[in-house]
mmCIF file with all atom_site columns, C-alpha atoms in Angstrom:
data_model
loop_
_atom_site.group_PDB
_atom_site.id
_atom_site.type_symbol
_atom_site.label_atom_id
_atom_site.label_alt_id
_atom_site.label_comp_id
_atom_site.label_asym_id
_atom_site.label_entity_id
_atom_site.label_seq_id
_atom_site.pdbx_PDB_ins_code
_atom_site.Cartn_x
_atom_site.Cartn_y
_atom_site.Cartn_z
_atom_site.occupancy
_atom_site.B_iso_or_equiv
_atom_site.pdbx_formal_charge
_atom_site.auth_seq_id
_atom_site.auth_comp_id
_atom_site.auth_asym_id
_atom_site.auth_atom_id
_atom_site.pdbx_PDB_model_num
ATOM 1   C CA . ARG A 1 1   ? 100.157 -32.565 -59.304 1.00 0.00 ? 10  ARG A CA 1
ATOM 2   C CA . LEU A 1 2   ? 103.816 -31.892 -58.784 1.00 0.00 ? 11  LEU A CA 1
ATOM 3   C CA . LEU A 1 3   ? 103.288 -28.251 -59.723 1.00 0.00 ? 12  LEU A CA 1
ATOM 4   C CA . LEU A 1 4   ? 100.421 -27.979 -57.252 1.00 0.00 ? 13  LEU A CA 1
ATOM 5   C CA . PHE A 1 5   ? 102.570 -29.541 -54.524 1.00 0.00 ? 14  PHE A CA 1
ATOM 6   C CA . LEU A 1 6   ? 105.483 -27.195 -55.223 1.00 0.00 ? 15  LEU A CA 1
ATOM 7   C CA . THR A 1 7   ? 103.160 -24.196 -55.312 1.00 0.00 ? 16  THR A CA 1
ATOM 8   C CA . THR A 1 8   ? 101.658 -25.206 -51.975 1.00 0.00 ? 17  THR A CA 1
ATOM 9   C CA . LEU A 1 9   ? 105.095 -25.762 -50.502 1.00 0.00 ? 18  LEU A CA 1
ATOM 10  C CA . ASN A 1 10  ? 106.225 -22.354 -51.734 1.00 0.00 ? 19  ASN A CA 1
ATOM 11  C CA . GLY A 1 11  ? 103.113 -20.794 -50.214 1.00 0.00 ? 20  GLY A CA 1
ATOM 12  C CA . MET A 1 12  ? 104.086 -22.163 -46.826 1.00 0.00 ? 21  MET A CA 1
ATOM 13  C CA . TYR A 1 13  ? 107.120 -19.894 -46.870 1.00 0.00 ? 22  TYR A CA 1
ATOM 14  C CA . GLN A 1 14  ? 105.277 -16.896 -48.292 1.00 0.00 ? 23  GLN A CA 1
ATOM 15  C CA . PRO A 1 15  ? 101.771 -17.238 -46.820 1.00 0.00 ? 24  PRO A CA 1
ATOM 16  C CA . GLU A 1 16  ? 100.574 -13.712 -47.595 1.00 0.00 ? 25  GLU A CA 1
ATOM 17  C CA . LYS A 1 17  ? 101.659 -13.994 -51.238 1.00 0.00 ? 26  LYS A CA 1
ATOM 18  C CA . ALA A 1 18  ? 100.090 -17.456 -51.616 1.00 0.00 ? 27  ALA A CA 1
ATOM 19  C CA . THR A 1 19  ? 96.798  -16.263 -50.130 1.00 0.00 ? 28  THR A CA 1
ATOM 20  C CA . VAL A 1 20  ? 96.639  -13.400 -52.626 1.00 0.00 ? 29  VAL A CA 1
ATOM 21  C CA . ALA A 1 21  ? 97.412  -15.760 -55.531 1.00 0.00 ? 30  ALA A CA 1
ATOM 22  C CA . ARG A 1 22  ? 94.742  -18.240 -54.407 1.00 0.00 ? 31  ARG A CA 1
ATOM 23  C CA . GLY A 1 23  ? 92.176  -15.471 -54.058 1.00 0.00 ? 32  GLY A CA 1
ATOM 24  C CA . LEU A 1 24  ? 93.047  -14.064 -57.458 1.00 0.00 ? 33  LEU A CA 1
ATOM 25  C CA . GLY A 1 25  ? 92.982  -17.555 -58.961 1.00 0.00 ? 34  GLY A CA 1
ATOM 26  C CA . SER A 1 26  ? 89.455  -18.037 -57.680 1.00 0.00 ? 35  SER A CA 1
ATOM 27  C CA . GLU A 1 27  ? 88.446  -14.624 -59.041 1.00 0.00 ? 36  GLU A CA 1
ATOM 28  C CA . LEU A 1 28  ? 89.936  -15.476 -62.438 1.00 0.00 ? 37  LEU A CA 1
ATOM 29  C CA . VAL A 1 29  ? 88.055  -18.788 -62.634 1.00 0.00 ? 38  VAL A CA 1
ATOM 30  C CA . THR A 1 30  ? 84.795  -17.090 -61.653 1.00 0.00 ? 39  THR A CA 1
ATOM 31  C CA . TYR A 1 31  ? 85.353  -14.339 -64.207 1.00 0.00 ? 40  TYR A CA 1
ATOM 32  C CA . VAL A 1 32  ? 86.127  -16.813 -66.999 1.00 0.00 ? 41  VAL A CA 1
ATOM 33  C CA . ASN A 1 33  ? 83.055  -18.909 -66.158 1.00 0.00 ? 42  ASN A CA 1
ATOM 34  C CA . GLU A 1 34  ? 80.851  -15.804 -66.208 1.00 0.00 ? 43  GLU A CA 1
ATOM 35  C CA . HIS A 1 35  ? 82.264  -14.682 -69.581 1.00 0.00 ? 44  HIS A CA 1
ATOM 36  C CA . LEU A 1 36  ? 82.725  -18.128 -71.101 1.00 0.00 ? 45  LEU A CA 1
ATOM 37  C CA . PHE A 1 37  ? 80.689  -17.488 -74.243 1.00 0.00 ? 46  PHE A CA 1
ATOM 38  C CA . ASP A 1 38  ? 81.865  -13.904 -74.770 1.00 0.00 ? 47  ASP A CA 1
ATOM 39  C CA . ASP A 1 39  ? 84.690  -12.904 -77.077 1.00 0.00 ? 48  ASP A CA 1
ATOM 40  C CA . ILE A 1 40  ? 87.288  -13.671 -74.409 1.00 0.00 ? 49  ILE A CA 1
ATOM 41  C CA . THR A 1 41  ? 91.060  -13.995 -74.750 1.00 0.00 ? 50  THR A CA 1
ATOM 42  C CA . VAL A 1 42  ? 93.914  -14.296 -72.299 1.00 0.00 ? 51  VAL A CA 1
ATOM 43  C CA . GLN A 1 43  ? 94.768  -10.682 -73.115 1.00 0.00 ? 52  GLN A CA 1
ATOM 44  C CA . THR A 1 44  ? 91.253  -9.385  -72.379 1.00 0.00 ? 53  THR A CA 1
ATOM 45  C CA . VAL A 1 45  ? 91.282  -11.192 -69.028 1.00 0.00 ? 54  VAL A CA 1
ATOM 46  C CA . ALA A 1 46  ? 94.733  -9.796  -68.258 1.00 0.00 ? 55  ALA A CA 1
ATOM 47  C CA . ASP A 1 47  ? 93.561  -6.293  -69.165 1.00 0.00 ? 56  ASP A CA 1
ATOM 48  C CA . ASP A 1 48  ? 90.433  -6.594  -66.995 1.00 0.00 ? 57  ASP A CA 1
ATOM 49  C CA . PHE A 1 49  ? 92.542  -7.705  -64.017 1.00 0.00 ? 58  PHE A CA 1
ATOM 50  C CA . TYR A 1 50  ? 95.357  -5.201  -64.659 1.00 0.00 ? 59  TYR A CA 1
ATOM 51  C CA . ARG A 1 51  ? 97.885  -8.034  -64.862 1.00 0.00 ? 60  ARG A CA 1
ATOM 52  C CA . SER A 1 52  ? 100.266 -9.288  -67.508 1.00 0.00 ? 61  SER A CA 1
ATOM 53  C CA . ARG A 1 53  ? 99.293  -12.244 -69.672 1.00 0.00 ? 62  ARG A CA 1
ATOM 54  C CA . SER A 1 54  ? 102.002 -14.351 -68.064 1.00 0.00 ? 63  SER A CA 1
ATOM 55  C CA . GLN A 1 55  ? 100.767 -13.535 -64.547 1.00 0.00 ? 64  GLN A CA 1
ATOM 56  C CA . VAL A 1 56  ? 97.200  -14.436 -65.493 1.00 0.00 ? 65  VAL A CA 1
ATOM 57  C CA . GLU A 1 57  ? 98.313  -17.701 -67.120 1.00 0.00 ? 66  GLU A CA 1
ATOM 58  C CA . ARG A 1 58  ? 100.495 -18.657 -64.140 1.00 0.00 ? 67  ARG A CA 1
ATOM 59  C CA . ILE A 1 59  ? 97.827  -17.901 -61.535 1.00 0.00 ? 68  ILE A CA 1
ATOM 60  C CA . PHE A 1 60  ? 95.070  -19.545 -63.588 1.00 0.00 ? 69  PHE A CA 1
ATOM 61  C CA . ARG A 1 61  ? 97.174  -22.688 -64.067 1.00 0.00 ? 70  ARG A CA 1
ATOM 62  C CA . GLN A 1 62  ? 97.864  -22.811 -60.320 1.00 0.00 ? 71  GLN A CA 1
ATOM 63  C CA . ALA A 1 63  ? 94.137  -22.529 -59.621 1.00 0.00 ? 72  ALA A CA 1
ATOM 64  C CA . THR A 1 64  ? 92.904  -25.057 -62.202 1.00 0.00 ? 73  THR A CA 1
ATOM 65  C CA . GLY A 1 65  ? 95.824  -27.144 -63.439 1.00 0.00 ? 74  GLY A CA 1
ATOM 66  C CA . SER A 1 66  ? 95.068  -25.956 -66.970 1.00 0.00 ? 75  SER A CA 1
ATOM 67  C CA . SER A 1 67  ? 95.913  -23.033 -69.189 1.00 0.00 ? 76  SER A CA 1
ATOM 68  C CA . LEU A 1 68  ? 93.185  -20.444 -69.424 1.00 0.00 ? 77  LEU A CA 1
ATOM 69  C CA . TRP A 1 69  ? 92.562  -21.067 -73.119 1.00 0.00 ? 78  TRP A CA 1
ATOM 70  C CA . LYS A 1 70  ? 92.393  -24.870 -72.780 1.00 0.00 ? 79  LYS A CA 1
ATOM 71  C CA . TYR A 1 71  ? 89.926  -24.403 -69.918 1.00 0.00 ? 80  TYR A CA 1
ATOM 72  C CA . VAL A 1 72  ? 87.729  -22.070 -72.005 1.00 0.00 ? 81  VAL A CA 1
ATOM 73  C CA . THR A 1 73  ? 87.835  -24.381 -75.015 1.00 0.00 ? 82  THR A CA 1
ATOM 74  C CA . LEU A 1 74  ? 86.949  -27.497 -73.015 1.00 0.00 ? 83  LEU A CA 1
ATOM 75  C CA . LYS A 1 75  ? 84.084  -25.793 -71.161 1.00 0.00 ? 84  LYS A CA 1
ATOM 76  C CA . ARG A 1 76  ? 82.715  -24.438 -74.446 1.00 0.00 ? 85  ARG A CA 1
ATOM 77  C CA . LEU A 1 77  ? 82.944  -27.862 -76.079 1.00 0.00 ? 86  LEU A CA 1
ATOM 78  C CA . MET A 1 78  ? 81.147  -29.490 -73.152 1.00 0.00 ? 87  MET A CA 1
ATOM 79  C CA . ALA A 1 79  ? 78.370  -26.886 -73.325 1.00 0.00 ? 88  ALA A CA 1
ATOM 80  C CA . ALA A 1 80  ? 78.065  -27.337 -77.096 1.00 0.00 ? 89  ALA A CA 1
ATOM 81  C CA . ARG A 1 81  ? 77.887  -31.109 -76.687 1.00 0.00 ? 90  ARG A CA 1
ATOM 82  C CA . ALA A 1 82  ? 75.085  -30.777 -74.126 1.00 0.00 ? 91  ALA A CA 1
ATOM 83  C CA . MET A 1 83  ? 73.148  -28.519 -76.511 1.00 0.00 ? 92  MET A CA 1
ATOM 84  C CA . ILE A 1 84  ? 73.619  -30.935 -79.416 1.00 0.00 ? 93  ILE A CA 1
ATOM 85  C CA . GLN A 1 85  ? 72.464  -33.835 -77.244 1.00 0.00 ? 94  GLN A CA 1
ATOM 86  C CA . ARG A 1 86  ? 69.321  -31.851 -76.409 1.00 0.00 ? 95  ARG A CA 1
ATOM 87  C CA . GLY A 1 87  ? 68.556  -31.535 -80.116 1.00 0.00 ? 96  GLY A CA 1
ATOM 88  C CA . GLU A 1 88  ? 70.150  -28.211 -81.071 1.00 0.00 ? 97  GLU A CA 1
ATOM 89  C CA . SER A 1 89  ? 71.983  -28.080 -84.365 1.00 0.00 ? 98  SER A CA 1
ATOM 90  C CA . ALA A 1 90  ? 75.755  -28.275 -84.250 1.00 0.00 ? 99  ALA A CA 1
ATOM 91  C CA . ALA A 1 91  ? 75.993  -24.979 -86.129 1.00 0.00 ? 100 ALA A CA 1
ATOM 92  C CA . ASN A 1 92  ? 73.798  -23.234 -83.555 1.00 0.00 ? 101 ASN A CA 1
ATOM 93  C CA . ALA A 1 93  ? 75.697  -24.775 -80.630 1.00 0.00 ? 102 ALA A CA 1
ATOM 94  C CA . CYS A 1 94  ? 78.945  -23.673 -82.244 1.00 0.00 ? 103 CYS A CA 1
ATOM 95  C CA . GLU A 1 95  ? 77.769  -20.079 -82.484 1.00 0.00 ? 104 GLU A CA 1
ATOM 96  C CA . VAL A 1 96  ? 76.076  -19.867 -79.080 1.00 0.00 ? 105 VAL A CA 1
ATOM 97  C CA . CYS A 1 97  ? 79.082  -21.367 -77.309 1.00 0.00 ? 106 CYS A CA 1
ATOM 98  C CA . GLY A 1 98  ? 81.482  -18.748 -78.617 1.00 0.00 ? 107 GLY A CA 1
ATOM 99  C CA . PHE A 1 99  ? 83.173  -20.498 -81.523 1.00 0.00 ? 108 PHE A CA 1
ATOM 100 C CA . SER A 1 100 ? 83.536  -18.160 -84.476 1.00 0.00 ? 109 SER A CA 1
ATOM 101 C CA . ASP A 1 101 ? 84.509  -20.775 -87.065 1.00 0.00 ? 110 ASP A CA 1
ATOM 102 C CA . TYR A 1 102 ? 82.547  -23.997 -87.578 1.00 0.00 ? 111 TYR A CA 1
ATOM 103 C CA . SER A 1 103 ? 85.448  -25.902 -89.147 1.00 0.00 ? 112 SER A CA 1
ATOM 104 C CA . ALA A 1 104 ? 87.672  -25.149 -86.136 1.00 0.00 ? 113 ALA A CA 1
ATOM 105 C CA . PHE A 1 105 ? 84.817  -26.143 -83.813 1.00 0.00 ? 114 PHE A CA 1
ATOM 106 C CA . TYR A 1 106 ? 84.323  -29.388 -85.734 1.00 0.00 ? 115 TYR A CA 1
ATOM 107 C CA . ARG A 1 107 ? 88.036  -30.293 -85.501 1.00 0.00 ? 116 ARG A CA 1
ATOM 108 C CA . LEU A 1 108 ? 88.167  -29.498 -81.781 1.00 0.00 ? 117 LEU A CA 1
ATOM 109 C CA . TYR A 1 109 ? 84.960  -31.458 -81.157 1.00 0.00 ? 118 TYR A CA 1
ATOM 110 C CA . ARG A 1 110 ? 86.293  -34.545 -82.960 1.00 0.00 ? 119 ARG A CA 1
ATOM 111 C CA . ALA A 1 111 ? 89.612  -34.309 -81.141 1.00 0.00 ? 120 ALA A CA 1
ATOM 112 C CA . GLN A 1 112 ? 87.932  -33.996 -77.732 1.00 0.00 ? 121 GLN A CA 1
ATOM 113 C CA . PHE A 1 113 ? 85.079  -36.504 -78.076 1.00 0.00 ? 122 PHE A CA 1
ATOM 114 C CA . GLY A 1 114 ? 86.359  -38.848 -80.783 1.00 0.00 ? 123 GLY A CA 1
ATOM 115 C CA . HIS A 1 115 ? 83.459  -38.357 -83.153 1.00 0.00 ? 124 HIS A CA 1
ATOM 116 C CA . ALA A 1 116 ? 81.597  -35.745 -85.181 1.00 0.00 ? 125 ALA A CA 1
ATOM 117 C CA . PRO A 1 117 ? 78.999  -33.517 -83.504 1.00 0.00 ? 126 PRO A CA 1
ATOM 118 C CA . ARG A 1 118 ? 76.139  -35.101 -85.488 1.00 0.00 ? 127 ARG A CA 1
ATOM 119 C CA . GLU A 1 119 ? 76.811  -38.409 -83.719 1.00 0.00 ? 128 GLU A CA 1
ATOM 120 C CA . ASP A 1 120 ? 75.650  -36.792 -80.459 1.00 0.00 ? 129 ASP A CA 1
ATOM 121 C CA . SER A 1 121 ? 72.426  -35.428 -81.974 1.00 0.00 ? 130 SER A CA 1
ATOM 122 C CA . GLY A 1 122 ? 69.432  -36.157 -79.807 1.00 0.00 ? 131 GLY A CA 1
ATOM 123 C CA . THR A 1 123 ? 71.161  -38.728 -77.583 1.00 0.00 ? 132 THR A CA 1
ATOM 124 C CA . LEU A 1 124 ? 69.508  -37.280 -74.454 1.00 0.00 ? 133 LEU A CA 1
ATOM 125 C CA . ALA A 1 125 ? 66.120  -36.576 -76.001 1.00 0.00 ? 134 ALA A CA 1
#
């Protein structure tokens, strides 16, 4: 919140620069959401926007309060969890949601939700 406040305060003294950063931040978030399950990295986003990795990370963090990669990982985990709760297998959810390694997915899932994916199986069915 402090970072957001300082960014806003800085934008008051450089309104044209702040407006561009906000617009680009919104474009970055939209782009990431549209490509969430693709083979996406900070570098591919930076390349597609003709920006450096550090610029993309800074602008994305200003727009969302999160790093780009943490945002992607959390959104993918939430989508995988919803699929598992609808009865999909964890392995299928892992693959569909853009995780290339099941063991990494499993560790991230447990860290985020506090339990194994199988414990969410069919909870919304």
